[in-house]
Every structure is written in structure tokens, then in C-alpha cells.
Amino acid sequence: MKKEMKKYLQYIENTYQKTDVDKEQLAQELYKRIGFYQHERLIHLIVTMSFGVFFLLSLLLITVNISFVILSVLFLVLLVPYIAHYYFLENSVQKLYTYYYFLTENNN
């Protein structure tokens, strides 16, 4: 997903200000892609929040049994990349919003 998002962002950055581009069609394509990326972002938010809750619960379980330290570390190791990926998705979708607003405001 990260490669696809970077590739599409590069495409939009290179295309959206060109004069020979049909801005209305590009805006419609961008609107559809934003919908797909929003869905991806929602799924990653749910997964990230779930791993965050699992991590916190495993921290609470350490007081019950010290062997839960390993579980906590595993959840933390998974949580950090999920947070980084969600951060990337969030910022990329925000950039796409900016391009979409530019295309739709200049079309009117």
C-alpha cells in the first residue's frame, strides 16, 4: 500500500497543475481514490488501536504474571510499525485532500 500511495502521490503532484489535463476528470479519479484510501486508513486505525489496547492489557497482566513481559514486548514491536504506517496513510490522504480541493476550486 505504501508503494502504491507514494506512486499515486507522485502522479498527482506531477499532473494536477498542468494546463493540458482535464481537471474535472482528474478530480473525479482522485475522489474515487481518496475513498479507497480512507477505507484503508480506517482498517489500519482499527488494527492500530486494537494492538494498542492489547499492549496496554498485557502491561496490566505483567502484575499478575511476569511471563507477560514477553507478550508486552511482542505487542510493542508490532505496534510501533503500525503507528508509523498509519501516520504515513493519514498524512498522504491529507495531501490528496489538498490536491482535490485545488482541482475542484479551480474548476468552478
XYZ file of N, CA, C and O in Angstrom:
432
model
N 0.827 -1.188 0.000
C 0.000 0.000 0.000
C 0.872 1.253 0.000
O 0.531 2.236 -0.640
N 1.973 1.194 0.716
C 2.822 2.374 0.814
C 3.412 2.739 -0.549
O 3.445 3.918 -0.922
N 3.849 1.719 -1.303
C 4.398 1.979 -2.633
C 3.330 2.573 -3.553
O 3.601 3.512 -4.302
N 2.135 2.001 -3.487
C 1.057 2.498 -4.341
C 0.706 3.948 -3.995
O 0.514 4.779 -4.888
N 0.640 4.243 -2.721
C 0.303 5.601 -2.286
C 1.378 6.589 -2.736
O 1.063 7.667 -3.230
N 2.651 6.224 -2.566
C 3.733 7.112 -2.989
C 3.692 7.333 -4.498
O 3.875 8.459 -4.972
N 3.442 6.276 -5.233
C 3.374 6.368 -6.692
C 2.219 7.272 -7.125
O 2.375 8.128 -8.000
N 1.072 7.112 -6.492
C -0.081 7.930 -6.857
C 0.122 9.389 -6.443
O -0.256 10.300 -7.178
N 0.705 9.613 -5.287
C 1.003 10.989 -4.867
C 1.944 11.666 -5.864
O 1.753 12.830 -6.212
N 2.939 10.935 -6.324
C 3.877 11.476 -7.305
C 3.143 11.807 -8.612
O 3.380 12.856 -9.211
N 2.254 10.909 -9.025
C 1.476 11.140 -10.241
C 0.627 12.400 -10.114
O 0.601 13.243 -11.013
N -0.070 12.539 -9.006
C -0.930 13.715 -8.803
C -0.093 14.978 -8.728
O -0.448 15.999 -9.322
N 1.018 14.947 -8.024
C 1.880 16.129 -7.913
C 2.399 16.574 -9.272
O 2.543 17.769 -9.529
N 2.677 15.620 -10.142
C 3.180 15.950 -11.477
C 2.084 16.359 -12.446
O 2.366 16.977 -13.468
N 0.839 16.031 -12.153
C -0.246 16.209 -13.111
C -1.196 17.360 -12.788
O -1.690 18.021 -13.697
N -1.453 17.633 -11.524
C -2.596 18.474 -11.164
C -2.477 19.923 -11.618
O -3.496 20.596 -11.762
N -1.298 20.444 -11.857
C -1.174 21.846 -12.276
C -0.940 22.014 -13.772
O -0.846 23.142 -14.243
N -0.858 20.918 -14.495
C -0.656 21.021 -15.934
C -1.898 21.613 -16.588
O -3.025 21.354 -16.172
N -1.679 22.402 -17.623
C -2.802 23.062 -18.290
C -3.528 22.148 -19.271
O -4.698 22.367 -19.557
N -2.859 21.132 -19.783
C -3.476 20.266 -20.782
C -4.208 19.076 -20.174
O -4.625 18.169 -20.875
N -4.421 19.088 -18.862
C -5.089 17.989 -18.168
C -6.541 18.361 -17.922
O -6.858 19.502 -17.569
N -7.435 17.389 -18.122
C -8.849 17.587 -17.799
C -8.987 17.531 -16.277
O -8.990 16.462 -15.672
N -9.082 18.691 -15.664
C -9.071 18.783 -14.198
C -10.319 18.156 -13.579
O -10.251 17.593 -12.494
N -11.435 18.232 -14.271
C -12.656 17.629 -13.741
C -12.531 16.109 -13.690
O -12.895 15.479 -12.688
N -11.995 15.518 -14.732
C -11.804 14.071 -14.755
C -10.762 13.651 -13.711
O -10.944 12.651 -13.022
N -9.693 14.419 -13.595
C -8.671 14.128 -12.599
C -9.247 14.232 -11.186
O -8.946 13.412 -10.319
N -10.111 15.209 -10.957
C -10.749 15.368 -9.642
C -11.658 14.177 -9.337
O -11.692 13.699 -8.195
N -12.392 13.688 -10.348
C -13.263 12.527 -10.129
C -12.441 11.277 -9.808
O -12.796 10.498 -8.919
N -11.346 11.100 -10.533
C -10.454 9.969 -10.269
C -9.866 10.076 -8.864
O -9.817 9.096 -8.121
N -9.456 11.267 -8.503
C -8.878 11.499 -7.187
C -9.901 11.262 -6.084
O -9.589 10.669 -5.048
N -11.140 11.688 -6.318
C -12.212 11.482 -5.345
C -12.433 9.991 -5.089
O -12.599 9.560 -3.942
N -12.397 9.204 -6.151
C -12.580 7.760 -6.019
C -11.409 7.137 -5.255
O -11.604 6.327 -4.363
N -10.204 7.561 -5.578
C -9.018 7.034 -4.897
C -9.017 7.422 -3.424
O -8.625 6.624 -2.584
N -9.431 8.635 -3.124
C -9.495 9.065 -1.724
C -10.422 8.140 -0.942
O -10.126 7.767 0.196
N -11.530 7.738 -1.556
C -12.446 6.806 -0.897
C -11.780 5.478 -0.568
O -11.944 4.932 0.526
N -11.001 4.947 -1.514
C -10.279 3.704 -1.271
C -9.259 3.882 -0.147
O -9.130 3.022 0.727
N -8.544 4.987 -0.198
C -7.511 5.215 0.819
C -8.126 5.485 2.187
O -7.537 5.138 3.210
N -9.312 6.095 2.226
C -9.983 6.302 3.505
C -10.366 4.955 4.122
O -10.255 4.766 5.327
N -10.816 4.042 3.279
C -11.151 2.708 3.770
C -9.907 2.028 4.338
O -9.943 1.440 5.423
N -8.820 2.113 3.612
C -7.549 1.534 4.075
C -7.123 2.176 5.396
O -6.673 1.497 6.317
N -7.289 3.477 5.480
C -6.914 4.206 6.697
C -7.780 3.763 7.880
O -7.278 3.577 8.985
N -9.065 3.560 7.646
C -9.962 3.111 8.715
C -9.567 1.726 9.214
O -9.510 1.494 10.435
N -9.274 0.821 8.291
C -8.862 -0.530 8.693
C -7.580 -0.470 9.519
O -7.467 -1.115 10.562
N -6.612 0.339 9.065
C -5.355 0.441 9.812
C -5.546 1.132 11.150
O -4.835 0.820 12.113
N -6.493 2.049 11.251
C -6.790 2.669 12.545
C -7.332 1.628 13.510
O -6.914 1.565 14.673
N -8.240 0.789 13.030
C -8.815 -0.258 13.888
C -7.730 -1.224 14.348
O -7.654 -1.577 15.535
N -6.867 -1.648 13.426
C -5.792 -2.578 13.780
C -4.820 -1.923 14.761
O -4.422 -2.534 15.762
N -4.444 -0.675 14.494
C -3.506 0.024 15.367
C -4.083 0.200 16.767
O -3.398 -0.042 17.768
N -5.336 0.618 16.840
C -5.963 0.791 18.153
C -6.097 -0.549 18.883
O -5.920 -0.612 20.103
N -6.391 -1.601 18.141
C -6.503 -2.924 18.766
C -5.170 -3.343 19.368
O -5.117 -3.814 20.510
N -4.091 -3.171 18.606
C -2.784 -3.539 19.148
C -2.400 -2.638 20.312
O -1.732 -3.086 21.248
N -2.828 -1.389 20.291
C -2.578 -0.511 21.430
C -3.289 -0.999 22.682
O -2.702 -1.037 23.779
N -4.539 -1.409 22.517
C -5.301 -1.937 23.659
C -4.685 -3.247 24.137
O -4.539 -3.468 25.352
N -4.313 -4.119 23.197
C -3.688 -5.383 23.588
C -2.391 -5.132 24.348
O -2.090 -5.824 25.330
N -1.624 -4.156 23.889
C -0.370 -3.824 24.568
C -0.640 -3.345 25.991
O 0.015 -3.782 26.941
N -1.612 -2.456 26.149
C -1.924 -1.952 27.488
C -2.453 -3.055 28.400
O -2.103 -3.113 29.588
N -3.287 -3.927 27.843
C -3.779 -5.054 28.655
C -2.643 -5.990 29.061
O -2.622 -6.484 30.191
N -1.717 -6.220 28.156
C -0.592 -7.091 28.508
C 0.289 -6.440 29.577
O 0.876 -7.140 30.399
N 0.375 -5.100 29.566
C 1.111 -4.418 30.635
C 0.427 -4.622 31.987
O 1.093 -4.805 33.009
N -0.907 -4.587 31.975
C -1.639 -4.836 33.222
C -1.449 -6.263 33.701
O -1.395 -6.526 34.905
N -1.336 -7.201 32.756
C -1.187 -8.605 33.127
C 0.202 -8.924 33.675
O 0.395 -9.978 34.290
N 1.164 -8.034 33.443
C 2.508 -8.248 33.988
C 2.450 -8.300 35.517
O 3.195 -9.050 36.150
N 1.539 -7.528 36.110
C 1.419 -7.554 37.570
C 0.913 -8.911 38.068
O 1.181 -9.289 39.199
N 0.189 -9.630 37.205
C -0.314 -10.956 37.576
C 0.776 -12.011 37.409
O 0.973 -12.854 38.275
N 1.472 -11.950 36.264
C 2.492 -12.958 35.964
C 3.599 -12.303 35.145
O 3.329 -11.690 34.111
N 4.813 -12.456 35.562
C 5.943 -11.792 34.928
C 6.191 -12.302 33.504
O 6.822 -11.616 32.695
N 5.677 -13.473 33.166
C 5.881 -14.011 31.815
C 5.145 -13.188 30.750
O 5.415 -13.350 29.562
N 4.263 -12.328 31.164
C 3.558 -11.464 30.210
C 4.450 -10.339 29.669
O 4.046 -9.605 28.784
N 5.664 -10.230 30.192
C 6.619 -9.242 29.673
C 6.918 -9.541 28.202
O 6.968 -8.647 27.370
N 7.089 -10.820 27.899
C 7.372 -11.215 26.515
C 6.211 -10.829 25.607
O 6.413 -10.292 24.510
N 5.000 -11.072 26.051
C 3.820 -10.699 25.273
C 3.757 -9.191 25.072
O 3.458 -8.711 23.973
N 4.054 -8.436 26.111
C 4.047 -6.974 26.011
C 5.073 -6.490 25.001
O 4.799 -5.594 24.197
N 6.254 -7.076 25.030
C 7.301 -6.684 24.080
C 6.872 -7.011 22.653
O 7.073 -6.208 21.740
N 6.270 -8.179 22.454
C 5.803 -8.545 21.114
C 4.745 -7.567 20.606
O 4.783 -7.153 19.440
N 3.804 -7.215 21.463
C 2.785 -6.242 21.049
C 3.411 -4.884 20.747
O 3.020 -4.210 19.794
N 4.376 -4.483 21.540
C 5.040 -3.202 21.304
C 5.815 -3.218 19.989
O 5.778 -2.243 19.231
N 6.477 -4.327 19.707
C 7.229 -4.455 18.454
C 6.284 -4.358 17.254
O 6.647 -3.796 16.219
N 5.080 -4.873 17.363
C 4.102 -4.766 16.282
C 3.425 -3.396 16.259
O 3.073 -2.894 15.184
N 3.249 -2.802 17.410
C 2.533 -1.536 17.498
C 3.303 -0.382 16.854
O 2.707 0.451 16.166
N 4.593 -0.340 17.035
C 5.388 0.776 16.501
C 5.298 0.865 14.971
O 5.015 1.939 14.438
N 5.483 -0.225 14.210
C 5.327 -0.111 12.754
C 3.891 0.224 12.329
O 3.685 0.941 11.346
N 2.908 -0.291 13.062
C 1.520 0.054 12.737
C 1.277 1.556 12.904
O 0.602 2.169 12.088
N 1.803 2.129 13.962
C 1.644 3.570 14.181
C 2.339 4.345 13.066
O 1.787 5.314 12.527
N 3.539 3.931 12.688
C 4.271 4.614 11.621
C 3.529 4.517 10.292
O 3.415 5.503 9.548
N 2.966 3.340 9.997
C 2.234 3.181 8.737
C 0.949 4.001 8.752
O 0.593 4.627 7.752
N 0.248 4.000 9.873
C -0.976 4.794 9.962
C -0.663 6.281 9.822
O -1.403 7.021 9.162
N 0.430 6.717 10.400
C 0.867 8.109 10.280
C 1.102 8.465 8.811
O 0.668 9.514 8.335
N 1.778 7.573 8.087
C 2.003 7.791 6.661
C 0.679 7.868 5.897
O 0.487 8.760 5.071
N -0.231 6.928 6.166
C -1.528 6.935 5.472
C -2.304 8.212 5.758
O -2.871 8.819 4.849
N -2.328 8.617 6.999
C -3.070 9.817 7.385
C -2.529 11.050 6.666
O -3.288 11.830 6.086
N -1.215 11.238 6.686
C -0.630 12.406 6.040
C -0.798 12.373 4.527
O -1.016 13.413 3.901
N -0.704 11.191 3.944
C -0.863 11.078 2.494
C -2.291 11.402 2.059
O -2.505 12.090 1.063
N -3.264 10.919 2.810
C -4.661 11.222 2.474
C -4.927 12.718 2.650
O -5.644 13.326 1.843
N -4.339 13.328 3.651
C -4.493 14.772 3.826
C -3.921 15.537 2.628
O -4.500 16.529 2.186
N -2.785 15.070 2.086
C -2.230 15.693 0.881
C -3.183 15.535 -0.294
O -3.374 16.473 -1.077
N -3.773 14.355 -0.422
C -4.722 14.131 -1.516
C -5.932 15.048 -1.385
O -6.462 15.531 -2.385
N -6.392 15.288 -0.154
C -7.476 16.250 0.052
C -7.083 17.620 -0.492
O -7.874 18.296 -1.150
N -5.865 18.036 -0.207
C -5.389 19.338 -0.662
C -5.419 19.424 -2.179
O -5.882 20.419 -2.741
N -4.951 18.388 -2.858
C -4.970 18.374 -4.328
C -6.406 18.367 -4.852
O -6.728 19.042 -5.823
N -7.273 17.603 -4.192
C -8.674 17.551 -4.615
C -9.332 18.926 -4.471
O -10.041 19.374 -5.371
N -9.098 19.581 -3.358
C -9.671 20.922 -3.159
C -9.144 21.894 -4.201
O -9.881 22.732 -4.715
N -7.862 21.792 -4.513
C -7.284 22.658 -5.543
C -7.982 22.426 -6.882
O -8.340 23.382 -7.579
N -8.163 21.163 -7.250
C -8.777 20.839 -8.541
C -10.239 21.274 -8.601
O -10.691 21.779 -9.625
N -10.977 21.090 -7.520
C -12.395 21.434 -7.551
C -12.628 22.944 -7.427
O -13.580 23.458 -8.006
N -11.783 23.645 -6.719
C -11.951 25.102 -6.592
C -11.612 25.805 -7.911
O -12.236 26.787 -8.262
N -10.635 25.296 -8.622
C -10.248 25.931 -9.883
C -11.137 25.524 -11.042
O -11.055 26.110 -12.107
N -11.975 24.511 -10.849
C -12.902 24.095 -11.898
C -14.130 24.983 -11.972
O -14.789 25.068 -12.985
N -14.469 25.629 -10.883
C -15.697 26.427 -10.846
C -15.539 27.751 -11.517
O -14.668 28.426 -11.674
